[in-house]
Short mmCIF file of C-alpha atoms in Angstrom, two decimals:
data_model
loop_
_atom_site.label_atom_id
_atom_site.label_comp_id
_atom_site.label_asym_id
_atom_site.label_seq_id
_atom_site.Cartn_x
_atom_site.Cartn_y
_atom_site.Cartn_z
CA UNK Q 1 -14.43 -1.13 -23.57
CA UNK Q 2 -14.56 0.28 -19.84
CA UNK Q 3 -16.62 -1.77 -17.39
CA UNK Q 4 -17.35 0.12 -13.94
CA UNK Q 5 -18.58 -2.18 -10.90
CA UNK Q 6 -20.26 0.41 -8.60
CA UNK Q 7 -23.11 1.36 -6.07
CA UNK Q 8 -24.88 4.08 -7.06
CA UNK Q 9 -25.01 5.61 -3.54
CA UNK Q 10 -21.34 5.33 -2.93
CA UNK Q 11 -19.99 8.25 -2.98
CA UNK Q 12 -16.12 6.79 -4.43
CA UNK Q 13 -17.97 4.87 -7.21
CA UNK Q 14 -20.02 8.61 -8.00
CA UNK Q 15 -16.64 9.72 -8.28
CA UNK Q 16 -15.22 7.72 -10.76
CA UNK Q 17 -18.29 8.00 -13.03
CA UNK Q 18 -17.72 12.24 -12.67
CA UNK Q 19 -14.20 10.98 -14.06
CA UNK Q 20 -15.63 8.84 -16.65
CA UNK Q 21 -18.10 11.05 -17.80
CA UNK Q 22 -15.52 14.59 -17.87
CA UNK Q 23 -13.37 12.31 -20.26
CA UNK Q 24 -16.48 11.28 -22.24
CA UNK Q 25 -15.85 7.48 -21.96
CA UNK Q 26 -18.54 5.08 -22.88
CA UNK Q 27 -18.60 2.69 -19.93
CA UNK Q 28 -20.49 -0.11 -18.73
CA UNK Q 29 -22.26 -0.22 -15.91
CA UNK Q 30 -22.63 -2.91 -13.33
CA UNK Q 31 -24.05 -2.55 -10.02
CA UNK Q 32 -22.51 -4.61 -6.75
CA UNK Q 33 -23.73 -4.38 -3.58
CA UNK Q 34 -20.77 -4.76 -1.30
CA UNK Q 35 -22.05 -6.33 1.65
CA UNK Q 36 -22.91 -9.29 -0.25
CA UNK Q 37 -19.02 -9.93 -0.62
CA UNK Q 38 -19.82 -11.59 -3.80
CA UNK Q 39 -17.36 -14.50 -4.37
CA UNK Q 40 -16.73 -13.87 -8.32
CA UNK Q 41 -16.51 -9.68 -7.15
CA UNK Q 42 -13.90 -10.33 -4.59
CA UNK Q 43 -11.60 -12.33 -7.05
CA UNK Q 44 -11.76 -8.85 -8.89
CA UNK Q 45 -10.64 -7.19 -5.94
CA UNK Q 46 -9.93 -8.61 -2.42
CA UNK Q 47 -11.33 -5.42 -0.43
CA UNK Q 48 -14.31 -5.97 -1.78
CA UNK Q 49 -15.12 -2.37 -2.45
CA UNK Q 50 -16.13 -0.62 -5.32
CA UNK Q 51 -15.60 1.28 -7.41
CA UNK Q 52 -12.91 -1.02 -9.79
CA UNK Q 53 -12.42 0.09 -13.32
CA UNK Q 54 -11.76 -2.90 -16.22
CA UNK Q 55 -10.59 -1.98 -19.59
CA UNK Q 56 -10.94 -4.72 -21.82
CA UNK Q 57 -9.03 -7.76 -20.69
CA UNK Q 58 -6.92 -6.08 -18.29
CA UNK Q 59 -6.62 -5.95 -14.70
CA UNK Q 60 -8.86 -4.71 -12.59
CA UNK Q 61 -8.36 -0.86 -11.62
CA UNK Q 62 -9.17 -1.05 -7.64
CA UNK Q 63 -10.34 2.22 -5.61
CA UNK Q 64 -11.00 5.92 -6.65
CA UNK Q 65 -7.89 7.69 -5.84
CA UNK Q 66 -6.41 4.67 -8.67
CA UNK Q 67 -8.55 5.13 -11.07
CA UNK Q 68 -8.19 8.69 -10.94
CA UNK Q 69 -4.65 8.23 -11.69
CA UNK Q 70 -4.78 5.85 -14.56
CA UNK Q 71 -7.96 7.56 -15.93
CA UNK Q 72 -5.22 10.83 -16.39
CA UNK Q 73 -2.35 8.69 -17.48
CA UNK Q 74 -4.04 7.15 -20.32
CA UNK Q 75 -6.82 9.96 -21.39
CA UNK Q 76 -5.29 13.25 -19.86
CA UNK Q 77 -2.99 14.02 -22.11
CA UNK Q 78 -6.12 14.07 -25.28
CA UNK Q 79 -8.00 16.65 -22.82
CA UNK Q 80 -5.57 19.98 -23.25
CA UNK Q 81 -6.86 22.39 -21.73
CA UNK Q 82 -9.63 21.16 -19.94
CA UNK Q 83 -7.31 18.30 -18.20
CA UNK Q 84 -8.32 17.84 -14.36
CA UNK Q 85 -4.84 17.38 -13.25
CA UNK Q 86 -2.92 20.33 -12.43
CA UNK Q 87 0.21 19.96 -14.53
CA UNK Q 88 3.00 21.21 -11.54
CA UNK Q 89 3.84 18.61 -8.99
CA UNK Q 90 3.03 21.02 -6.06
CA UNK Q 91 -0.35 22.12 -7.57
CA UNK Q 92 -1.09 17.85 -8.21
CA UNK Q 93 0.12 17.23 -4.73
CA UNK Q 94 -2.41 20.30 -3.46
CA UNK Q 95 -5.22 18.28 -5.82
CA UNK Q 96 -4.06 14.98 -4.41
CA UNK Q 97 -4.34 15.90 -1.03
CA UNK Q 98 -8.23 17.22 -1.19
CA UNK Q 99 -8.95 13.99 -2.83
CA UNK Q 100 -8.20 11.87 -0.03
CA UNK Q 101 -9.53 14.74 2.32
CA UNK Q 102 -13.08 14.23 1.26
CA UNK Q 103 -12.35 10.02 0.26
CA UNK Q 104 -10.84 9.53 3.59
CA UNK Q 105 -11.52 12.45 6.41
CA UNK Q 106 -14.62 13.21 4.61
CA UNK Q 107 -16.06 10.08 4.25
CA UNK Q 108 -15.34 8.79 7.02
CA UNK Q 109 -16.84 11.83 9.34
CA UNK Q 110 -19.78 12.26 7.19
CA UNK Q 111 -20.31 10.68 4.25
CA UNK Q 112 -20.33 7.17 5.68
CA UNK Q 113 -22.56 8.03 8.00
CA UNK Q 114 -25.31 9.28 6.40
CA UNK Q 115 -25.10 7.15 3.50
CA UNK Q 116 -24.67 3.92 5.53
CA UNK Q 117 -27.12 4.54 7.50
CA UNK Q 118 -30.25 6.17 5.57
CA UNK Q 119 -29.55 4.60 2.47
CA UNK Q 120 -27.67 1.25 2.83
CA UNK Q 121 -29.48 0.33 5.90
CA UNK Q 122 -32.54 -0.15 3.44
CA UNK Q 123 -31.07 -2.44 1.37
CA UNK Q 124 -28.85 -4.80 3.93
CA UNK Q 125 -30.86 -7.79 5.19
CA UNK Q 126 -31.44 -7.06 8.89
CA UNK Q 127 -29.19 -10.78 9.58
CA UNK Q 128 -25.92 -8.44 8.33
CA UNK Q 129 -26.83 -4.83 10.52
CA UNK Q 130 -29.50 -3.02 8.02
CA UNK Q 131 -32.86 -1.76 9.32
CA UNK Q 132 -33.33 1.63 11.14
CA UNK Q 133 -30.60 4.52 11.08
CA UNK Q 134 -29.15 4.97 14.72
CA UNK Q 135 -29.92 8.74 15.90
CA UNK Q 136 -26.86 8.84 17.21
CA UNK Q 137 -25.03 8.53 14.82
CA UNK Q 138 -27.02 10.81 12.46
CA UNK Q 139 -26.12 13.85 14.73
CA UNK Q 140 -22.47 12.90 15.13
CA UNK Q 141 -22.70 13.50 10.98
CA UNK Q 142 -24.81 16.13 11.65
CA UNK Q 143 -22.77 18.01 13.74
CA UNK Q 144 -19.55 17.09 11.25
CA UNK Q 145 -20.66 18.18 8.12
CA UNK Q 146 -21.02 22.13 9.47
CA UNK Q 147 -17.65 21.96 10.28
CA UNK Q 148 -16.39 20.16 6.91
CA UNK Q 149 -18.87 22.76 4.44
CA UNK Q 150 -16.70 25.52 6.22
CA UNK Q 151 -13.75 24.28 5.20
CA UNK Q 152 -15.06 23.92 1.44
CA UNK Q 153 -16.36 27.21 1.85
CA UNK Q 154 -12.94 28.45 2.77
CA UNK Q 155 -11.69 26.97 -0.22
CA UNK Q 156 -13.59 27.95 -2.96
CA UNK Q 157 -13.68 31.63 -1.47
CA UNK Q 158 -10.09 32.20 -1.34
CA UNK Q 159 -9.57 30.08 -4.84
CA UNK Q 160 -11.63 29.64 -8.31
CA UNK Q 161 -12.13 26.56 -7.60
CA UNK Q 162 -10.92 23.69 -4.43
CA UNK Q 163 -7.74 22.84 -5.81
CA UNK Q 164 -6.52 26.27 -7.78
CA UNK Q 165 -7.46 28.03 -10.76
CA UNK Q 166 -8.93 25.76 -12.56
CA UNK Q 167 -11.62 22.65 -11.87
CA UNK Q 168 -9.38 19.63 -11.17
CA UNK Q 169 -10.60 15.82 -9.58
CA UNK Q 170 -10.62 17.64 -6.14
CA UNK Q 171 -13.79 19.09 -7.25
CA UNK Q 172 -15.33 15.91 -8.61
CA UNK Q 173 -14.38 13.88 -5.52
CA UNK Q 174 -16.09 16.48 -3.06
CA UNK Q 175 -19.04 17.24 -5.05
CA UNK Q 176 -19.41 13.05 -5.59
CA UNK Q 177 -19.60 12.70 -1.48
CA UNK Q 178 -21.96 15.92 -1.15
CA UNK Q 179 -23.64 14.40 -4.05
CA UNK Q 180 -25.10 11.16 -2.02
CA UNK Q 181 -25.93 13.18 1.21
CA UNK Q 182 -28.01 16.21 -0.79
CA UNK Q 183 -30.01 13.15 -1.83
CA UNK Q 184 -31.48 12.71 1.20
CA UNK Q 185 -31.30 16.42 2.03
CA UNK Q 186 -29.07 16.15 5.06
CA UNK Q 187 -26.34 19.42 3.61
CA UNK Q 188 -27.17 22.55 5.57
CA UNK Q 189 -26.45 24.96 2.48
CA UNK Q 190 -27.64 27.84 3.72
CA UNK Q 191 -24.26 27.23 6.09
CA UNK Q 192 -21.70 28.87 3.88
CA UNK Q 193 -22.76 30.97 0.63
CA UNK Q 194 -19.19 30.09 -0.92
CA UNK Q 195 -19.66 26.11 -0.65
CA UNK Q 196 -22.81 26.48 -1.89
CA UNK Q 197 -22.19 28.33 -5.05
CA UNK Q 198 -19.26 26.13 -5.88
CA UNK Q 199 -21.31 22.99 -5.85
CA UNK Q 200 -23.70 25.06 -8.17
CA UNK Q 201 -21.10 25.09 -10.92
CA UNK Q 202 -19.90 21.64 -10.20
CA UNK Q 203 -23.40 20.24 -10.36
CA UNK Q 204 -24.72 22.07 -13.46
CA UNK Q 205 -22.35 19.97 -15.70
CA UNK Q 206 -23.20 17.42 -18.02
CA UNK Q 207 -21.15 14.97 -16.11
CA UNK Q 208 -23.47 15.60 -13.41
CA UNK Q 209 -26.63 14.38 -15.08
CA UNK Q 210 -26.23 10.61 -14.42
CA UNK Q 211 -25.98 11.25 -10.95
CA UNK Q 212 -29.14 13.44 -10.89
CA UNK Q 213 -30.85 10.74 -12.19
CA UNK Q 214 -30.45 8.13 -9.82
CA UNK Q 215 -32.82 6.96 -7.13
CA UNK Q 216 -33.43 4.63 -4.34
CA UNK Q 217 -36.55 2.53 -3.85
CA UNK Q 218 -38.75 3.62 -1.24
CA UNK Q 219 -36.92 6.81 -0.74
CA UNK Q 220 -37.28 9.85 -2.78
CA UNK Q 221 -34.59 12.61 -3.54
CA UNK Q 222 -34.78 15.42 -1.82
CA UNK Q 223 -36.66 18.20 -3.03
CA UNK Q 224 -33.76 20.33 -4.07
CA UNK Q 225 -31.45 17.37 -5.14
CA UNK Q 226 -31.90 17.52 -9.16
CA UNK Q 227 -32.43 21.50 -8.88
CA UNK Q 228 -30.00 23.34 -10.52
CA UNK Q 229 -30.50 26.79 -8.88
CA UNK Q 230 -30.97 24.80 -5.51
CA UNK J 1 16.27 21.47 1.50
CA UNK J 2 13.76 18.80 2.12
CA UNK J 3 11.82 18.88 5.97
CA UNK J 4 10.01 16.07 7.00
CA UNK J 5 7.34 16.31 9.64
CA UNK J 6 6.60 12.72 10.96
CA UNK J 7 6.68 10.45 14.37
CA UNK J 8 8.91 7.55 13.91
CA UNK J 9 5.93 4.91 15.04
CA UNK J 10 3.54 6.23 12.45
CA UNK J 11 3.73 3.67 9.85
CA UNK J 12 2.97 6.38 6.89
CA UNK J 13 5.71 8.23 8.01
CA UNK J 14 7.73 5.25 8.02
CA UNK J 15 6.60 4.85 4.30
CA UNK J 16 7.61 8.21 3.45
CA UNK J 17 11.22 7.70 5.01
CA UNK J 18 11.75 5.04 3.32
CA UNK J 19 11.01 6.18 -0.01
CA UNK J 20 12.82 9.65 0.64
CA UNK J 21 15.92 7.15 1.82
CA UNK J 22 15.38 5.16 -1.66
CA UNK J 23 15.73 8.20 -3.59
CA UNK J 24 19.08 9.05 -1.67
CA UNK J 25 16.95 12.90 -0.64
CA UNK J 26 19.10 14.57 2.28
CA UNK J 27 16.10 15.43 4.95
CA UNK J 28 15.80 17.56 7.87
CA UNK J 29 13.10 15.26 10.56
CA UNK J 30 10.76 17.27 12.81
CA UNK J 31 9.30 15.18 15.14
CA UNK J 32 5.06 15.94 15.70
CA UNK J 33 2.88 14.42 17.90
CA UNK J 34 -0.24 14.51 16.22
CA UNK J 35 -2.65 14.34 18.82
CA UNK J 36 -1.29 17.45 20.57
CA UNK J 37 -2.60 19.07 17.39
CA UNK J 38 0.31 21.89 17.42
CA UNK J 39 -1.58 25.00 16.00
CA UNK J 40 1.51 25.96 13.55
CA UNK J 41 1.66 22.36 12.59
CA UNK J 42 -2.35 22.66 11.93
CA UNK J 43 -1.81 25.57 9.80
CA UNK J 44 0.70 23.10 7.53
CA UNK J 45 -1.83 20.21 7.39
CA UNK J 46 -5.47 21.06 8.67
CA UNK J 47 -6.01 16.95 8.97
CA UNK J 48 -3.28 17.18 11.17
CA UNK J 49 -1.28 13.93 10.33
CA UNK J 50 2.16 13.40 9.68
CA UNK J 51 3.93 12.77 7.50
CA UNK J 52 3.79 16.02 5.24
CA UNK J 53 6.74 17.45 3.13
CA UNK J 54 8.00 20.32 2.53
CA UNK J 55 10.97 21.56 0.24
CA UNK J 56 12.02 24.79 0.02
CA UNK J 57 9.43 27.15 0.79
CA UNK J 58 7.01 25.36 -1.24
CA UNK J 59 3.77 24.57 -0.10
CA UNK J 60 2.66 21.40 2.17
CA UNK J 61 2.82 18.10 0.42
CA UNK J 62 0.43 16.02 2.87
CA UNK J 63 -0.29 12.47 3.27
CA UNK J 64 2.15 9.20 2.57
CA UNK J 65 -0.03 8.62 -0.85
CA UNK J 66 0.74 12.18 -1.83
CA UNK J 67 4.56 12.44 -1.00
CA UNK J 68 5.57 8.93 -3.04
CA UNK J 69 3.79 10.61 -6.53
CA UNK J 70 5.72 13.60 -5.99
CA UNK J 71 8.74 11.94 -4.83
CA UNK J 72 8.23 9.83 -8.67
CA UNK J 73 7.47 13.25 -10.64
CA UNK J 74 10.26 15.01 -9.07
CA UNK J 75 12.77 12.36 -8.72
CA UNK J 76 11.90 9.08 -10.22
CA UNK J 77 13.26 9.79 -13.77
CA UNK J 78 16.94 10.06 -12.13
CA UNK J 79 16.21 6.85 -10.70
CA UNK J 80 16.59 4.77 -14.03
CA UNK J 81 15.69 1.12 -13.23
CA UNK J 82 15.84 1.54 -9.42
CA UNK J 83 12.28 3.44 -10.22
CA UNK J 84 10.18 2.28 -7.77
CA UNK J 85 6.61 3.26 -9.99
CA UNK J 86 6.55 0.89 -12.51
CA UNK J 87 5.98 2.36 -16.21
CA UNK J 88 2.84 0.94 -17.52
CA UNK J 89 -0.27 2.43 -16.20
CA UNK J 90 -2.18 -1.14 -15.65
CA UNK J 91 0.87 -1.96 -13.62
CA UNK J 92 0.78 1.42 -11.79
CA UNK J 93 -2.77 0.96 -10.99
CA UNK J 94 -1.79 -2.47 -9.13
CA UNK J 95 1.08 -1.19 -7.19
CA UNK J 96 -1.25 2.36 -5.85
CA UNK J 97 -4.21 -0.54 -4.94
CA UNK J 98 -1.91 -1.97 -2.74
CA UNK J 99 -0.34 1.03 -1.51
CA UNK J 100 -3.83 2.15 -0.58
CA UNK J 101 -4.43 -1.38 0.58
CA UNK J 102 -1.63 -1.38 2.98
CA UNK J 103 -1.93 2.39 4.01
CA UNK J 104 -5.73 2.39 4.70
CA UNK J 105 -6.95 -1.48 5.10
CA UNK J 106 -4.27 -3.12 6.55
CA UNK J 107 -3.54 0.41 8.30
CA UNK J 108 -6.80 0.65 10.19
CA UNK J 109 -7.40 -3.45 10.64
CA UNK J 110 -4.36 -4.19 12.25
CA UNK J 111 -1.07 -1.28 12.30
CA UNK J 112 -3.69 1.26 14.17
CA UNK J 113 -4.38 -1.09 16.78
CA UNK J 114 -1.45 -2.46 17.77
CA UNK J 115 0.90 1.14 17.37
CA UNK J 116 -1.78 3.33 19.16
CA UNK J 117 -2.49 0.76 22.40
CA UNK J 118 0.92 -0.16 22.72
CA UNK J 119 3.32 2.85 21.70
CA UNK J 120 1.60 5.90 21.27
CA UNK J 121 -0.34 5.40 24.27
CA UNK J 122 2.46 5.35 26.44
CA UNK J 123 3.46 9.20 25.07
CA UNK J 124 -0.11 10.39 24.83
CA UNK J 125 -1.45 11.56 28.62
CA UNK J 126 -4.03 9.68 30.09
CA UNK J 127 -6.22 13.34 29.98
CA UNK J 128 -6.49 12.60 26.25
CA UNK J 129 -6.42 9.23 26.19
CA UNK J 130 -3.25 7.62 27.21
CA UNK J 131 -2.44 4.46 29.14
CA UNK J 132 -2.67 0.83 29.56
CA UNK J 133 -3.35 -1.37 25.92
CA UNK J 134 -6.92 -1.93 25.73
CA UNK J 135 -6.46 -5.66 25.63
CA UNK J 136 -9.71 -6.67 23.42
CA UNK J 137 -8.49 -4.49 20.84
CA UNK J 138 -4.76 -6.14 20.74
CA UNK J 139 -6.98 -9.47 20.32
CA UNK J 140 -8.63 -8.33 17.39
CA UNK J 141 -5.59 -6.71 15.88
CA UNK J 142 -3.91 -10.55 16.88
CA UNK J 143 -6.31 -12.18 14.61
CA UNK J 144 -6.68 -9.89 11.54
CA UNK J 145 -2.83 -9.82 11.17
CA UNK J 146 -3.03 -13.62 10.46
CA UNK J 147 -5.40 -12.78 7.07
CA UNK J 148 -2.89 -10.13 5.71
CA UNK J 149 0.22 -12.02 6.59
CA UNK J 150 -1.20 -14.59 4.37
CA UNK J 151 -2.13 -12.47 1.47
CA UNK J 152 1.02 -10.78 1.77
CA UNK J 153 2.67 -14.30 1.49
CA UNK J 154 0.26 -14.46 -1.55
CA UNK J 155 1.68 -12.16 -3.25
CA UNK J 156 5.10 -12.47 -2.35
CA UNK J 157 5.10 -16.07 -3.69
CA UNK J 158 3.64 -15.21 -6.78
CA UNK J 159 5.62 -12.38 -8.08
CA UNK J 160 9.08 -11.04 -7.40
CA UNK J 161 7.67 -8.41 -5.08
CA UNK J 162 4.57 -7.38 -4.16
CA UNK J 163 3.11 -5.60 -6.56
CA UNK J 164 5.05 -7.35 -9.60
CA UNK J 165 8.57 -8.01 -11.00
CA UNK J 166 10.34 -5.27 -9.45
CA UNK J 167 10.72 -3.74 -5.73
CA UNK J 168 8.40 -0.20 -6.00
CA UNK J 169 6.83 1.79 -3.34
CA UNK J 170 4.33 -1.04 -2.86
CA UNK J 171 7.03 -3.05 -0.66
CA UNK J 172 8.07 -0.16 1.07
CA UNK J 173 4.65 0.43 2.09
CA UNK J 174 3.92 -3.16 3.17
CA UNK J 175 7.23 -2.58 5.16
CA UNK J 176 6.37 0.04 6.90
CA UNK J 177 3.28 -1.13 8.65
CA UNK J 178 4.63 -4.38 9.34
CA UNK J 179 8.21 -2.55 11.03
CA UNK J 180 6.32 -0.50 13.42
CA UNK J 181 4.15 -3.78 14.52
CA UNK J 182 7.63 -5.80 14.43
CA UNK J 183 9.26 -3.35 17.35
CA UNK J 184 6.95 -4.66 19.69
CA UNK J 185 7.43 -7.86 18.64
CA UNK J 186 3.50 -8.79 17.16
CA UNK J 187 4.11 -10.30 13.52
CA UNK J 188 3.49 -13.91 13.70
CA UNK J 189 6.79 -14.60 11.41
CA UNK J 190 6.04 -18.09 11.88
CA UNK J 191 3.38 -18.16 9.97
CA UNK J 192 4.24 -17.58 6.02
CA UNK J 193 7.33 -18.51 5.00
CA UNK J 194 7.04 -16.37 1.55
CA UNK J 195 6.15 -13.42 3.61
CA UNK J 196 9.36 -13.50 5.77
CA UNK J 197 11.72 -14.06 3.36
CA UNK J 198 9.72 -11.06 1.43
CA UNK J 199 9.98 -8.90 4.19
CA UNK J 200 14.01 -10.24 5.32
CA UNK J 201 14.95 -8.80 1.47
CA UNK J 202 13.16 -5.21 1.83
CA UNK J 203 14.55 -4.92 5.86
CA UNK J 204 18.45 -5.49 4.60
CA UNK J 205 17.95 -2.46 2.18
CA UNK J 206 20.27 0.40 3.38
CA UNK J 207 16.94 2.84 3.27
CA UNK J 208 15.61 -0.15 6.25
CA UNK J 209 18.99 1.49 8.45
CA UNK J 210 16.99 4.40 10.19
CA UNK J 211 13.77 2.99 11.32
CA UNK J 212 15.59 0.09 12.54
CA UNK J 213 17.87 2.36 14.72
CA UNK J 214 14.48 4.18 16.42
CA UNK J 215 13.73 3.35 19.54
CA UNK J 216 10.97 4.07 22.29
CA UNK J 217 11.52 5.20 25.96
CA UNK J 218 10.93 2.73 28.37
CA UNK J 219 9.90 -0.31 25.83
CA UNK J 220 12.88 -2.10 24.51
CA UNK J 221 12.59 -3.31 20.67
CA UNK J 222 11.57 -7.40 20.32
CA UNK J 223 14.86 -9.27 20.13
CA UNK J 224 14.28 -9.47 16.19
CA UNK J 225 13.37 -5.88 15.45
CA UNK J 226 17.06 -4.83 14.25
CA UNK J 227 18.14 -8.16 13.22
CA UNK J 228 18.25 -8.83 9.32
CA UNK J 229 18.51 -12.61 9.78
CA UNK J 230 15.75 -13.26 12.06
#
C-alpha cells in the first residue's frame, strides 16, 4: 500500500501524483498543510515538506526528484514501452536536468510565487504571514513566467516532447507547476503556440484528471483550467 | 575525456569533484564564474550554474544531483563495494533525501550565505554586487549552522555514515558544503563531537586532497582548513 502526504496546490506533491497515477498505483491520500510543521509529519521528514511517499512499513520517500527515482526503480521496469525514464544515461541526465529546472529555477521564479501567495495566503492564519497577496511580488512572477513559457516553448518546438522523443517525468514535473498557476489563470498562453500545445497533450491524460478536479475554498478555477481544448 | 566546468568555492562543484575523485575519473577543470554569465558557457547550461559535465562530445550533464546518477550508471558497477549508491531502492531514496537536503536546504540556509558574502563577493565587482559581507546575513547563516551541525551529528551517531552503513555520495555531499564554510573558518567544530569525527573520516579521504589544496587571493584558509587532525 502507497500512502502520499501532499498539498493539493503544491506543485512537487502534483507531481508525484502525475507519477503515481502514469504507473497506475492505488495510493492513499493524506493532505498536510506544511506551515503547520506538524510534530508527528516532521518525524516523517525533518524538512517538513511534502510530498513523501510510504510504502507499507518502510521509510519514508522524502521530495519529488526521490520519489521519482524510486517510483522508476521499483515500477519502471513493468512499464516497457511507455517507461518515463529515458533508458541512455545522457538522455536521463537531459530528463534529470528539466526536472530540477522547473522543481528548483521554476519554482522558485514562479511557481512559488503565485501559489504562495494567491493560494496559500488563504489558508495560513494571518499570526504565520497569510492574508493578502503582495502586488509586488505578483508582477515579479508575472514578468518571470513570459520568460520561462519561452523556454518550454523552445523545447517542445525543437523536440516531441521536453526531454526527447518520447514523454518522460520532465513533462510531468513542468506540466505539475503550470498545473497550480493555470488554476488561478495567471499563464499567458497565448505567449508561445508551442508551450501551449504541449501542455494540451500533457493535460488531456488520464493522469491528469485528479488534478482537474481539485479546488480551493473560496476561490474558483479559472475558467479555462479543466478545459481540454483551452 | 571528462571536462568539468565548476568554481572551486561552489559547494556543488565541490560535490561533483569529489565524487569524480572517488571514482578515480581523470578530469580536465574549467574554471566559470557564474555570475559573469559567459554567453558560450550559457549556451552549455541555460541556468547558468556550475558544475556541469561533459565527456566527449556528449551533451551537457548539468547540476551536482544530475552528475552523481550518471557518475553511478556509468561508473558505479566498476566500483564493487566502494559504490557509493547503495543497492536497495528504500536505501537509495534516503541517501538522494539527504543529498537534496544538503544541496538545496542546508545549501540555501547556511553554505549560500556564508560563501557568497565572504568569498565570492570579494571576486564579483561591486557594479554587480560585490564587496563588504553583509554582516546580518553572516548572523543568520551563524545561527542556522548550529541546527544542521546537530542533525548532522544525528545522523552521524546513529549510523556508520550519513545516510546508512556505508560512505555514499550522501557524505560527500555533506562534505562539500561544510569544506567551503570550513576555509573561512565558520563551522562551530566545537559543537558536536559525532559530527567532527564524521567529517575528520570523509576529509582524510585521498578524493578530500584537491579542495583542500584551493586557495583564495587575498584571504588565507582558517588554520584548520588543510589539517586532517583538527
Amino acid at each position: 500500500m502507497l500512502k502520499l502526504f501532499h498539498h493539493p496546490f503544491s506543485a512537487a506533491s502534483r507531481f508525484a501524483r502525475l507519477m503515481l497515477s502514469e504507473h497506475d498505483c492505488k495510493v492513499e491520500f493524506v493532505t498536510e498543510r506544511p506551515w503547520e510543521r506538524r510534530p508527528d509529519f516532521l518525524q516523517i521528514n525533518p524538512a517538513g515538506s511534502v510530498p513523501v511517499l510510504v510504502e507499507n512499513d518502510g521509510p519514508p520517500i522524502a521530495g519529488a526528484p526521490v520519489i521519482m527515482e524510486y517510483i522508476d526503480e521499483t515500477r519502471g521496469y513493468a512499464m516497457g514501452d511507455r517507461r518515463l525514464m529515458p533508458n541512455h544515461p545522457e538522455a536521463r541526465a537531459e530528463m534529470r536536468r528539466l526536472v530540477l529546472w522547473f522543481g528548483q529555477k521554476f519554482h522558485e521564479e514562479v511557481t512559488h510565487y503565485f501559489v504562495h501567495e494567491r493560494i496559500f495566503k488563504l489558508e495560513i492564519p494571518s499570526s504565520r504571514g497569510g492574508g493578502a497577496p503582495d502586488s509586488q511580488i505578483l508582477r515579479a512572477a508575472r514578468a518571470n513566467i513570459r520568460h520561462h513559457l519561452r523556454y518550454i516553448g523552445w523545447l517542445a518546438g525543437s523536440r516531441d516532447w521536453l526531454a526527447g522523443e518520447r514523454i518522460s517525468f520532465a513533462d510531468l514535473a513542468a506540466a505539475a507547476e503550470l498545473s497550480a498557476i493555470d488554476y488561478i489563470g495567471e499563464v499567458p498562453w497565448d505567449e508561445d503556440p508551442h508551450a501551449t500545445a504541449w501542455y494540451a497533450r500533457v493535460k488531456s491524460r488520464p493522469s491528469f484528471r485528479g488534478l482537474l478536479a481539485d479546488k480551493v475554498t473560496g476561490l474558483p478555477a479559472s475558467p479555462t483550467y479543466a478545459d481540454l481544448d483551452f
